[in-house]
Short mmCIF file of N, CA, C and O in Angstrom, two decimals:
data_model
loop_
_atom_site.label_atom_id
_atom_site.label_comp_id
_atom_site.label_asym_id
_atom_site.label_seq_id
_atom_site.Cartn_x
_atom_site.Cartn_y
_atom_site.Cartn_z
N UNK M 1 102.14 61.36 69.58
CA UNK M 1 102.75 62.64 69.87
C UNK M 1 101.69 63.73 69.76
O UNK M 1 101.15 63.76 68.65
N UNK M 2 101.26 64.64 70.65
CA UNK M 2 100.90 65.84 70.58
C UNK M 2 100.83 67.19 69.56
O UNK M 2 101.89 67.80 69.64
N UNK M 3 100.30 67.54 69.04
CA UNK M 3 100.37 68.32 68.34
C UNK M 3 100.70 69.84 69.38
O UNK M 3 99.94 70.23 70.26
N UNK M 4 101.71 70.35 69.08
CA UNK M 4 102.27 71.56 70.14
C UNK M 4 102.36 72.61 69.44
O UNK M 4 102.73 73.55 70.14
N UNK M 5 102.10 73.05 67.77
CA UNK M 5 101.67 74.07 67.22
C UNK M 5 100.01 74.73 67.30
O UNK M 5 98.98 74.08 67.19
N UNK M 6 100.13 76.08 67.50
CA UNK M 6 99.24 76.73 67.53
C UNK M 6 97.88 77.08 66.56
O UNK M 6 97.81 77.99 65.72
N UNK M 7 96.85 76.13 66.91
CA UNK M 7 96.45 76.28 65.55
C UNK M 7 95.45 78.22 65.68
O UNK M 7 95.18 78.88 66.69
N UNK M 8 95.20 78.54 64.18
CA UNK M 8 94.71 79.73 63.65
C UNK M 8 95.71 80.44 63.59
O UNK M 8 95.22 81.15 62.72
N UNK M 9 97.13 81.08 63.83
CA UNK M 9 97.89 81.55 63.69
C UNK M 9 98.35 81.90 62.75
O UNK M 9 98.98 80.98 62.23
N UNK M 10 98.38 82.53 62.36
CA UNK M 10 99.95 82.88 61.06
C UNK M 10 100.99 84.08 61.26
O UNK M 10 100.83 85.10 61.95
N UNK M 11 101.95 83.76 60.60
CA UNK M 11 103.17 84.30 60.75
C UNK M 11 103.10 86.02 60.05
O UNK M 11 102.88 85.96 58.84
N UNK M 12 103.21 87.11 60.43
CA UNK M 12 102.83 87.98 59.85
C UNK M 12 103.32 88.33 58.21
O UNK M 12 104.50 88.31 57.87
N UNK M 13 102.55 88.54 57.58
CA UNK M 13 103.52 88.83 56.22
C UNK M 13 104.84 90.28 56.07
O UNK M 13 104.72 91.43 56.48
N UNK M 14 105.89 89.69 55.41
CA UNK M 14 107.00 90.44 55.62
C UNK M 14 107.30 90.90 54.19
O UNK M 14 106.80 90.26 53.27
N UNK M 15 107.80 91.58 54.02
CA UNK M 15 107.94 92.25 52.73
C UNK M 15 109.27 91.52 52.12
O UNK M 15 110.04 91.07 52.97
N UNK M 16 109.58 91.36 50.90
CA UNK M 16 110.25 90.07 50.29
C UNK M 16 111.53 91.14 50.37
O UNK M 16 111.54 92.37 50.32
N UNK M 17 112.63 90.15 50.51
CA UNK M 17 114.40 90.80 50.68
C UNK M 17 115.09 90.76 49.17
O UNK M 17 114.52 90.04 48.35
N UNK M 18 115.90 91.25 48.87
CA UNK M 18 116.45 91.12 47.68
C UNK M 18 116.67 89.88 46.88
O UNK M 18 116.56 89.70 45.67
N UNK M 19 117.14 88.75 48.24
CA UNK M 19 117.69 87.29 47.92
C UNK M 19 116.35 86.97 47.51
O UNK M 19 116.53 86.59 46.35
N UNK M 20 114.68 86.87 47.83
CA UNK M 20 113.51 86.43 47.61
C UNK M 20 113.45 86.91 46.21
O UNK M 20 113.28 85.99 45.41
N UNK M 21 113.57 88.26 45.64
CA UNK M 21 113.61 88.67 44.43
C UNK M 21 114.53 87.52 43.10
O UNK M 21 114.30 87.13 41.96
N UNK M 22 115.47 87.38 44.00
CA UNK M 22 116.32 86.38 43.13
C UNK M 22 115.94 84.91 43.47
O UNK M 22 116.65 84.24 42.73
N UNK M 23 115.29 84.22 44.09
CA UNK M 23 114.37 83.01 44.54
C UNK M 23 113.08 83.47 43.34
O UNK M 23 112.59 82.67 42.53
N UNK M 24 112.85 84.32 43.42
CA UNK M 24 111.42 84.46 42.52
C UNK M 24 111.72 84.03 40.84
O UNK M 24 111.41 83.09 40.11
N UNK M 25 112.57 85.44 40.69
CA UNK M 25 113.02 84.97 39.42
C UNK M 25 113.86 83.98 38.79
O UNK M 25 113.98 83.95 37.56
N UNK M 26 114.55 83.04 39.69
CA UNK M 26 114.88 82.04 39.17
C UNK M 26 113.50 81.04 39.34
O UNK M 26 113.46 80.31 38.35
N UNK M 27 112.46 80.77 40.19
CA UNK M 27 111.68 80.14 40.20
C UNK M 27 110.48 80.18 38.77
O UNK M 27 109.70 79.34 38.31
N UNK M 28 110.81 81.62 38.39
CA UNK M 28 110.05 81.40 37.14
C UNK M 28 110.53 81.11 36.12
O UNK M 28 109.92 80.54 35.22
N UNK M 29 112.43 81.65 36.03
CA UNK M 29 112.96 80.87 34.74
C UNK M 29 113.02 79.38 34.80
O UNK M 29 112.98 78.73 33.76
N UNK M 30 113.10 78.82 36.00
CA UNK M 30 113.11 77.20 35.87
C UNK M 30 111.36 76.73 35.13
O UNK M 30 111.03 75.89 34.29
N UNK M 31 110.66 77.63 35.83
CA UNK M 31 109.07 76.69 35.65
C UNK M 31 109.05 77.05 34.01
O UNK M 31 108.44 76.20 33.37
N UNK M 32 109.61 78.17 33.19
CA UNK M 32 109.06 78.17 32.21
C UNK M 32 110.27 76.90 31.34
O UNK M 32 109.92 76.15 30.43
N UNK M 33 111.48 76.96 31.84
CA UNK M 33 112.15 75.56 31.03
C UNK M 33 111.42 74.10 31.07
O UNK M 33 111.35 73.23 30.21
N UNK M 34 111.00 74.15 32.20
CA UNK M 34 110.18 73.07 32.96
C UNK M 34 108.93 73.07 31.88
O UNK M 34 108.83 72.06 31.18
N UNK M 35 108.28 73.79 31.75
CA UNK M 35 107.09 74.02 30.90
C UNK M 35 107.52 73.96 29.13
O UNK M 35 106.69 73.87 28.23
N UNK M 36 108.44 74.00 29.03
CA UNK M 36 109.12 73.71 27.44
C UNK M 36 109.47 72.47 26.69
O UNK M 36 109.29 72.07 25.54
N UNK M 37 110.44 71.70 28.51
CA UNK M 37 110.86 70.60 28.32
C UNK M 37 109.72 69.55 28.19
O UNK M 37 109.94 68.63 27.39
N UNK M 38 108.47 69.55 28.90
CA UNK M 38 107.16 68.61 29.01
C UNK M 38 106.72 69.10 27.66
O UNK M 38 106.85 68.18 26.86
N UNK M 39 106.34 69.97 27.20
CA UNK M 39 105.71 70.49 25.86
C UNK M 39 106.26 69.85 24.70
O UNK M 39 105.66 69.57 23.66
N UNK M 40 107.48 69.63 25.01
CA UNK M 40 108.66 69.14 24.03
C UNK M 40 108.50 67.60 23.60
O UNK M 40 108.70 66.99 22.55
N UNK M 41 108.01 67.22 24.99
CA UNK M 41 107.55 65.60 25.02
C UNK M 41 106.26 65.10 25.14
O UNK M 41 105.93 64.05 25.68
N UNK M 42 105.38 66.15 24.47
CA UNK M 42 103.69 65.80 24.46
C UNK M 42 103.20 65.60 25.79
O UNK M 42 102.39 64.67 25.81
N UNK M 43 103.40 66.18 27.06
CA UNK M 43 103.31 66.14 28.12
C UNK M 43 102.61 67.41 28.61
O UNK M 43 103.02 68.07 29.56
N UNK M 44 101.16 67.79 27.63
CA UNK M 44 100.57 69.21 27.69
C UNK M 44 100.15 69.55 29.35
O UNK M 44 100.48 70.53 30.02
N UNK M 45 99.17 68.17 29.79
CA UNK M 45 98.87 68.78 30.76
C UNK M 45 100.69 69.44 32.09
O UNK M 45 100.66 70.50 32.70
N UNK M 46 101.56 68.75 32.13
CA UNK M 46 102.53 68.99 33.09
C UNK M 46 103.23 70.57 32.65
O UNK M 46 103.80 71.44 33.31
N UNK M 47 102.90 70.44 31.33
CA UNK M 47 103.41 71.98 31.11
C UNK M 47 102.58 72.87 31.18
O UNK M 47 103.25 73.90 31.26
N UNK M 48 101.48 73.14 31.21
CA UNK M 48 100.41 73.69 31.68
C UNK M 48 100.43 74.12 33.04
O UNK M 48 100.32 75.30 33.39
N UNK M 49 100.57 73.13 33.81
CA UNK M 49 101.00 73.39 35.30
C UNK M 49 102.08 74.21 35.24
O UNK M 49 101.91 75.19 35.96
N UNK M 50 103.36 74.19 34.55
CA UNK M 50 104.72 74.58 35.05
C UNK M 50 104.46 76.38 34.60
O UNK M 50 104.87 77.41 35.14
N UNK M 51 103.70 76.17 33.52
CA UNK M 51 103.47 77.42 33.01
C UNK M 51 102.54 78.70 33.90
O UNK M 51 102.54 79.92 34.02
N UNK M 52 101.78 77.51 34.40
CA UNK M 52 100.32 78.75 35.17
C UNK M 52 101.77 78.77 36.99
O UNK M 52 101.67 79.47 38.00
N UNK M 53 102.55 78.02 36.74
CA UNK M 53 103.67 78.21 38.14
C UNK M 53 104.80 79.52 37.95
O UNK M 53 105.23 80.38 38.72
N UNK M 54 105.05 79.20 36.47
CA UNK M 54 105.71 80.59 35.92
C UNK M 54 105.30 82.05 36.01
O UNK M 54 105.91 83.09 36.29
N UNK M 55 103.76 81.70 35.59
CA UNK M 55 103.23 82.99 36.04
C UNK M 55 102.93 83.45 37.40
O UNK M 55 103.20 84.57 37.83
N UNK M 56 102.34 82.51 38.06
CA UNK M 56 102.22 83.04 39.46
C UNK M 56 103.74 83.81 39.95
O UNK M 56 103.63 84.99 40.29
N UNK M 57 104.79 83.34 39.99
CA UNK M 57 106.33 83.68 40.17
C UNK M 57 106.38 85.24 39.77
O UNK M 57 106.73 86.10 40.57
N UNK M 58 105.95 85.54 38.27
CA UNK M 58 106.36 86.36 37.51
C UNK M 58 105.06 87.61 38.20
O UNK M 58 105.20 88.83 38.29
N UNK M 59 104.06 86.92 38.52
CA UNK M 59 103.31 88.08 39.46
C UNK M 59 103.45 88.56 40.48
O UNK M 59 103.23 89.73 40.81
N UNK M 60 103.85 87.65 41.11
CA UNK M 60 104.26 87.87 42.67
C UNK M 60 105.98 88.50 42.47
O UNK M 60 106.64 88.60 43.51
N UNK M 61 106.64 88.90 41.16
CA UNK M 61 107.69 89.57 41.31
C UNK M 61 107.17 90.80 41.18
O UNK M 61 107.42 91.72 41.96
N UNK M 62 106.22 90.90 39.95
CA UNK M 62 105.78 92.27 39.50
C UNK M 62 105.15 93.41 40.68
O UNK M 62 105.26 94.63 40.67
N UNK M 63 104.35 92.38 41.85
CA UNK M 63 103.85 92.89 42.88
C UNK M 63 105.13 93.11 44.10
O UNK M 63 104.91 93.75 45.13
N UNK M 64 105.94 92.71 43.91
CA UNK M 64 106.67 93.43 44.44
C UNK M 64 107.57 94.16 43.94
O UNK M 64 107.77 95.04 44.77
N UNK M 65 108.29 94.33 43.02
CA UNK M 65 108.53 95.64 42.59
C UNK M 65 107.51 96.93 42.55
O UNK M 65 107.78 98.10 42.85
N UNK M 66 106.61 96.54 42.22
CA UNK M 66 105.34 97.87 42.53
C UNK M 66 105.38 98.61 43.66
O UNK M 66 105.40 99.81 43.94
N UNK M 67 105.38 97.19 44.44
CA UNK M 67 105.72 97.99 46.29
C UNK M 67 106.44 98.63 46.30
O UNK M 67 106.22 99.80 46.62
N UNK M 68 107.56 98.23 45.99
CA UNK M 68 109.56 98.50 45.86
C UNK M 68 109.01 100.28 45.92
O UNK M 68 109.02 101.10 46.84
N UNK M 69 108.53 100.35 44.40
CA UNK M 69 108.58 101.43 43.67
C UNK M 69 107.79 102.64 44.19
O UNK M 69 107.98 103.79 43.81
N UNK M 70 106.63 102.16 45.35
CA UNK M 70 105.74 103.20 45.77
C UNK M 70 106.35 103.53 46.81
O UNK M 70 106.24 104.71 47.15
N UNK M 71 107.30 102.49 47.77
CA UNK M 71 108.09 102.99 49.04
C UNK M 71 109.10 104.35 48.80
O UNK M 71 109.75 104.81 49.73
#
C-alpha cells in the first residue's frame, strides 16, 4: 500500500478548548496516582516516568492558563 500522507506537514497549532483543560488535568491526576502506585511497589524507575508525565501535563496546563490570562 502507498503511503498517501503528506510528508513535512503539520497540522497548525490550535489553542487548547476547555474539554483539553479537563483532558490535561485529569492526565496529570492519573500520572501522579500512577507514580504512587509503582513507588508503592519498589517500581522506582516506572514511577519516575509517571512522575516526569505528571509534570509535563501540569506544565502544559500552567502554559495555558497564562495564555488564557494574557488574552
Amino acid at each position: 500500500m502507498a503511503n498517501t500522507i503528506p510528508q513535512g506537514r503539520t497540522a497548525p497549532a490550535l489553542s487548547p478548548t476547555p474539554a483539553d483543560t479537563v483532558a490535561l488535568h485529569f492526565e496529570a491526576v492519573n500520572a501522579c496516582a500512577m507514580a504512587r502506585w509503582y513507588a508503592a511497589r519498589h517500581q522506582h524507575a516506572a514511577a519516575a516516568r509517571k512522575s516526569v508525565q505528571a509534570l509535563t501535563a501540569l506544565r502544559r496546563l500552567a502554559a495555558f492558563e497564562r495564555t488564557e490570562a494574557a488574552a
